[in-house]
Amino acid sequence: MTKRSPLALAVLALLLEMPMHPYRMQQLITLRGKDKVVNVSQRASLYSTIERLTRDGLIRVAEVERDGSRPERSIYEISDAGRATARNWLTDMLSVPKRGFPEFHAALAHAPVLEPEELAGLLRTRRDAVAVEASELQAELSAVSAFLPRVVLLDAELIVRTRATELHFLEDVLSSLDSGTMSWSRESLAALSHANEHSL
């Protein structure tokens, strides 16, 4: 069974449109702004994904382009099994929430390792970066939403809203840190660990 991944789904979805070669796939993912949700920065990852999908019978080589002195290029097309797989993946990915393990969440889980002032400084740096990214993403979305249907921009819209939510969260945490309503010390954490040991 083929391992599901955002990149594998992107390849199948593109080939549902028309047969194409890997370089064209990478171009379209980037041109359409889908490189924000599908990592195509390493072409080797794209080629290994294509090899896996070919091996598993979900796509196949339709033809090989030969253009003078340029290297040969394989044009891929989707198979019936690939169409069914793409639909099954989409059905599951859209309807069933999947628990993830984001790095930022993991870091927050261990935030008490730092001093309150140190955490505040790091979160301010992140807040400023998120604010810039959110502003840029919103500007990009506004620029294209006038002439593109909303359905092809849903991923971008979710990213913008997620960034806005994170920004609100960061502002709230920083407010608590700055006011001193959220604070801790090595001693208080040690006491908490000691209490937890006795409750187990």
mmCIF file of C-alpha atoms in Angstrom:
data_model
loop_
_atom_site.group_PDB
_atom_site.id
_atom_site.type_symbol
_atom_site.label_atom_id
_atom_site.label_comp_id
_atom_site.label_asym_id
_atom_site.label_seq_id
_atom_site.Cartn_x
_atom_site.Cartn_y
_atom_site.Cartn_z
ATOM 1 C CA MET A 1 0.000 0.000 0.000
ATOM 2 C CA THR A 2 1.346 3.422 -0.975
ATOM 3 C CA LYS A 3 2.291 5.683 1.921
ATOM 4 C CA ARG A 4 0.155 8.808 1.916
ATOM 5 C CA SER A 5 1.861 12.196 1.937
ATOM 6 C CA PRO A 6 1.002 15.766 0.914
ATOM 7 C CA LEU A 7 3.537 15.549 -1.925
ATOM 8 C CA ALA A 8 2.152 12.244 -3.210
ATOM 9 C CA LEU A 9 -1.361 13.700 -3.170
ATOM 10 C CA ALA A 10 -0.123 16.790 -5.037
ATOM 11 C CA VAL A 11 1.399 14.617 -7.780
ATOM 12 C CA LEU A 12 -1.815 12.625 -8.193
ATOM 13 C CA ALA A 13 -3.945 15.787 -8.191
ATOM 14 C CA LEU A 14 -1.797 17.418 -10.876
ATOM 15 C CA LEU A 15 -1.926 14.324 -13.051
ATOM 16 C CA LEU A 16 -5.708 14.307 -12.706
ATOM 17 C CA GLU A 17 -5.547 17.578 -14.655
ATOM 18 C CA MET A 18 -3.259 16.350 -17.436
ATOM 19 C CA PRO A 19 -0.122 14.267 -18.082
ATOM 20 C CA MET A 20 3.087 16.166 -17.302
ATOM 21 C CA HIS A 21 6.754 15.806 -16.461
ATOM 22 C CA PRO A 22 8.185 16.259 -12.925
ATOM 23 C CA TYR A 23 9.678 19.696 -13.601
ATOM 24 C CA ARG A 24 6.255 20.966 -14.687
ATOM 25 C CA MET A 25 4.730 19.530 -11.503
ATOM 26 C CA GLN A 26 7.256 21.404 -9.391
ATOM 27 C CA GLN A 27 6.632 24.598 -11.382
ATOM 28 C CA LEU A 28 2.861 24.432 -10.981
ATOM 29 C CA ILE A 29 3.014 23.703 -7.252
ATOM 30 C CA THR A 30 5.191 26.791 -6.794
ATOM 31 C CA LEU A 31 3.323 29.055 -9.235
ATOM 32 C CA ARG A 32 0.018 28.262 -7.562
ATOM 33 C CA GLY A 33 1.435 28.989 -4.109
ATOM 34 C CA LYS A 34 0.922 25.400 -2.968
ATOM 35 C CA ASP A 35 4.574 25.218 -1.902
ATOM 36 C CA LYS A 36 3.317 26.677 1.394
ATOM 37 C CA VAL A 37 1.548 23.388 2.123
ATOM 38 C CA VAL A 38 3.600 20.938 0.016
ATOM 39 C CA ASN A 39 7.378 20.839 0.336
ATOM 40 C CA VAL A 40 8.921 20.776 -3.154
ATOM 41 C CA SER A 41 12.120 22.613 -2.268
ATOM 42 C CA GLN A 42 14.093 19.381 -2.758
ATOM 43 C CA ARG A 43 13.564 18.006 -6.244
ATOM 44 C CA ALA A 44 14.959 14.658 -5.078
ATOM 45 C CA SER A 45 11.896 14.264 -2.820
ATOM 46 C CA LEU A 46 9.610 14.833 -5.790
ATOM 47 C CA TYR A 47 11.435 12.265 -7.917
ATOM 48 C CA SER A 48 11.456 9.659 -5.142
ATOM 49 C CA THR A 49 7.710 10.206 -4.648
ATOM 50 C CA ILE A 50 7.121 9.776 -8.397
ATOM 51 C CA GLU A 51 9.195 6.575 -8.380
ATOM 52 C CA ARG A 52 7.147 5.215 -5.480
ATOM 53 C CA LEU A 53 3.819 6.058 -7.141
ATOM 54 C CA THR A 54 5.024 4.460 -10.385
ATOM 55 C CA ARG A 55 6.203 1.340 -8.575
ATOM 56 C CA ASP A 56 2.826 1.010 -6.875
ATOM 57 C CA GLY A 57 0.918 1.402 -10.154
ATOM 58 C CA LEU A 58 -0.747 4.710 -9.302
ATOM 59 C CA ILE A 59 0.952 6.584 -12.140
ATOM 60 C CA ARG A 60 2.856 5.483 -15.242
ATOM 61 C CA VAL A 61 5.074 6.886 -17.976
ATOM 62 C CA ALA A 62 2.868 7.984 -20.860
ATOM 63 C CA GLU A 63 5.677 9.041 -23.179
ATOM 64 C CA VAL A 64 9.302 10.138 -23.235
ATOM 65 C CA GLU A 65 10.084 13.547 -24.702
ATOM 66 C CA ARG A 66 13.203 13.829 -26.837
ATOM 67 C CA ASP A 67 14.211 17.340 -27.837
ATOM 68 C CA GLY A 68 17.563 17.539 -29.598
ATOM 69 C CA SER A 69 20.499 17.715 -27.198
ATOM 70 C CA ARG A 70 18.314 18.180 -24.110
ATOM 71 C CA PRO A 71 17.981 15.231 -21.700
ATOM 72 C CA GLU A 72 14.981 12.962 -22.187
ATOM 73 C CA ARG A 73 11.955 13.796 -20.056
ATOM 74 C CA SER A 74 9.336 11.315 -18.946
ATOM 75 C CA ILE A 75 5.721 12.443 -19.141
ATOM 76 C CA TYR A 76 3.594 10.782 -16.463
ATOM 77 C CA GLU A 77 -0.122 10.054 -16.390
ATOM 78 C CA ILE A 78 -2.402 8.800 -13.640
ATOM 79 C CA SER A 79 -3.848 5.285 -13.632
ATOM 80 C CA ASP A 80 -7.334 4.190 -12.568
ATOM 81 C CA ALA A 81 -5.807 2.975 -9.306
ATOM 82 C CA GLY A 82 -4.227 6.410 -8.872
ATOM 83 C CA ARG A 83 -7.580 8.132 -9.382
ATOM 84 C CA ALA A 84 -9.209 5.921 -6.769
ATOM 85 C CA THR A 85 -6.319 6.426 -4.352
ATOM 86 C CA ALA A 86 -6.400 10.223 -4.737
ATOM 87 C CA ARG A 87 -10.110 10.235 -3.988
ATOM 88 C CA ASN A 88 -9.692 7.947 -0.960
ATOM 89 C CA TRP A 89 -6.857 10.077 0.415
ATOM 90 C CA LEU A 90 -8.827 13.289 -0.043
ATOM 91 C CA THR A 91 -11.906 11.775 1.601
ATOM 92 C CA ASP A 92 -9.902 10.727 4.651
ATOM 93 C CA MET A 93 -7.704 13.839 4.892
ATOM 94 C CA LEU A 94 -10.648 16.237 4.606
ATOM 95 C CA SER A 95 -13.022 14.461 6.964
ATOM 96 C CA VAL A 96 -10.839 12.904 9.687
ATOM 97 C CA PRO A 97 -8.755 15.172 11.966
ATOM 98 C CA LYS A 98 -5.222 13.833 12.355
ATOM 99 C CA ARG A 99 -3.197 14.515 15.456
ATOM 100 C CA GLY A 100 0.123 16.138 14.660
ATOM 101 C CA PHE A 101 3.218 16.841 16.701
ATOM 102 C CA PRO A 102 4.349 20.363 15.689
ATOM 103 C CA GLU A 103 7.728 21.531 16.987
ATOM 104 C CA PHE A 104 6.322 24.751 18.432
ATOM 105 C CA HIS A 105 3.787 22.827 20.517
ATOM 106 C CA ALA A 106 6.557 20.542 21.794
ATOM 107 C CA ALA A 107 8.707 23.544 22.686
ATOM 108 C CA LEU A 108 5.821 25.170 24.579
ATOM 109 C CA ALA A 109 5.421 21.954 26.567
ATOM 110 C CA HIS A 110 8.943 22.493 27.893
ATOM 111 C CA ALA A 111 8.821 26.287 28.232
ATOM 112 C CA PRO A 112 9.284 26.155 32.065
ATOM 113 C CA VAL A 113 12.897 25.081 31.461
ATOM 114 C CA LEU A 114 13.520 28.758 30.623
ATOM 115 C CA GLU A 115 13.293 31.805 32.851
ATOM 116 C CA PRO A 116 10.127 33.920 32.327
ATOM 117 C CA GLU A 117 12.141 36.818 30.872
ATOM 118 C CA GLU A 118 13.944 34.511 28.451
ATOM 119 C CA LEU A 119 10.693 32.944 27.264
ATOM 120 C CA ALA A 120 9.160 36.375 26.774
ATOM 121 C CA GLY A 121 12.081 37.475 24.612
ATOM 122 C CA LEU A 122 11.858 34.387 22.415
ATOM 123 C CA LEU A 123 8.092 34.696 22.023
ATOM 124 C CA ARG A 124 8.424 38.366 21.071
ATOM 125 C CA THR A 125 10.824 37.352 18.311
ATOM 126 C CA ARG A 126 8.353 34.734 17.115
ATOM 127 C CA ARG A 127 5.425 37.149 17.376
ATOM 128 C CA ASP A 128 7.190 39.698 15.197
ATOM 129 C CA ALA A 129 8.035 37.045 12.582
ATOM 130 C CA VAL A 130 4.480 35.659 12.588
ATOM 131 C CA ALA A 131 3.046 39.174 12.278
ATOM 132 C CA VAL A 132 5.154 39.850 9.171
ATOM 133 C CA GLU A 133 4.266 36.481 7.647
ATOM 134 C CA ALA A 134 0.557 36.916 8.398
ATOM 135 C CA SER A 135 0.564 40.364 6.806
ATOM 136 C CA GLU A 136 2.347 39.128 3.684
ATOM 137 C CA LEU A 137 0.059 36.111 3.344
ATOM 138 C CA GLN A 138 -3.055 38.257 3.753
ATOM 139 C CA ALA A 139 -1.791 40.661 1.085
ATOM 140 C CA GLU A 140 -1.106 37.770 -1.312
ATOM 141 C CA LEU A 141 -4.519 36.271 -0.647
ATOM 142 C CA SER A 142 -6.294 39.598 -1.152
ATOM 143 C CA ALA A 143 -4.431 40.169 -4.418
ATOM 144 C CA VAL A 144 -5.571 36.900 -6.007
ATOM 145 C CA SER A 145 -9.003 36.437 -4.409
ATOM 146 C CA ALA A 146 -10.513 38.987 -6.800
ATOM 147 C CA PHE A 147 -9.977 36.766 -9.827
ATOM 148 C CA LEU A 148 -9.617 33.231 -8.447
ATOM 149 C CA PRO A 149 -12.474 31.140 -7.015
ATOM 150 C CA ARG A 150 -12.396 30.653 -3.255
ATOM 151 C CA VAL A 151 -12.208 26.857 -3.566
ATOM 152 C CA VAL A 152 -8.656 27.009 -4.963
ATOM 153 C CA LEU A 153 -7.573 29.334 -2.139
ATOM 154 C CA LEU A 154 -8.929 27.420 0.858
ATOM 155 C CA ASP A 155 -5.468 26.238 1.936
ATOM 156 C CA ALA A 156 -4.114 29.809 1.833
ATOM 157 C CA GLU A 157 -7.158 31.073 3.731
ATOM 158 C CA LEU A 158 -6.636 28.491 6.476
ATOM 159 C CA ILE A 159 -2.947 29.423 6.778
ATOM 160 C CA VAL A 160 -3.846 33.113 7.142
ATOM 161 C CA ARG A 161 -6.441 32.362 9.827
ATOM 162 C CA THR A 162 -4.103 29.966 11.642
ATOM 163 C CA ARG A 163 -1.362 32.589 11.714
ATOM 164 C CA ALA A 164 -3.852 35.183 13.008
ATOM 165 C CA THR A 165 -4.886 32.786 15.786
ATOM 166 C CA GLU A 166 -1.255 32.111 16.701
ATOM 167 C CA LEU A 167 -0.566 35.848 16.773
ATOM 168 C CA HIS A 168 -3.498 36.390 19.161
ATOM 169 C CA PHE A 169 -2.227 33.532 21.347
ATOM 170 C CA LEU A 170 1.302 34.951 21.468
ATOM 171 C CA GLU A 171 0.032 38.414 22.377
ATOM 172 C CA ASP A 172 -2.034 36.913 25.199
ATOM 173 C CA VAL A 173 0.897 34.889 26.604
ATOM 174 C CA LEU A 174 3.240 37.883 26.367
ATOM 175 C CA SER A 175 0.699 40.033 28.193
ATOM 176 C CA SER A 176 0.604 37.484 31.030
ATOM 177 C CA LEU A 177 4.402 37.292 31.157
ATOM 178 C CA ASP A 178 4.841 41.080 31.091
ATOM 179 C CA SER A 179 2.250 41.647 33.825
ATOM 180 C CA GLY A 180 3.700 38.873 35.988
ATOM 181 C CA THR A 181 0.390 36.986 36.178
ATOM 182 C CA MET A 182 2.233 34.005 34.691
ATOM 183 C CA SER A 183 5.490 33.299 36.428
ATOM 184 C CA TRP A 184 7.500 30.407 37.853
ATOM 185 C CA SER A 185 10.791 29.599 39.494
ATOM 186 C CA ARG A 186 13.077 26.601 39.773
ATOM 187 C CA GLU A 187 11.830 26.110 43.322
ATOM 188 C CA SER A 188 8.140 26.150 42.375
ATOM 189 C CA LEU A 189 8.726 23.669 39.552
ATOM 190 C CA ALA A 190 10.734 21.385 41.827
ATOM 191 C CA ALA A 191 7.902 21.456 44.347
ATOM 192 C CA LEU A 192 5.405 20.641 41.610
ATOM 193 C CA SER A 193 7.502 17.690 40.434
ATOM 194 C CA HIS A 194 7.792 16.469 44.018
ATOM 195 C CA ALA A 195 4.010 16.680 44.479
ATOM 196 C CA ASN A 196 3.415 14.802 41.231
ATOM 197 C CA GLU A 197 5.734 11.987 42.321
ATOM 198 C CA HIS A 198 3.672 11.428 45.455
ATOM 199 C CA SER A 199 0.392 11.435 43.518
ATOM 200 C CA LEU A 200 1.476 8.599 41.206
#
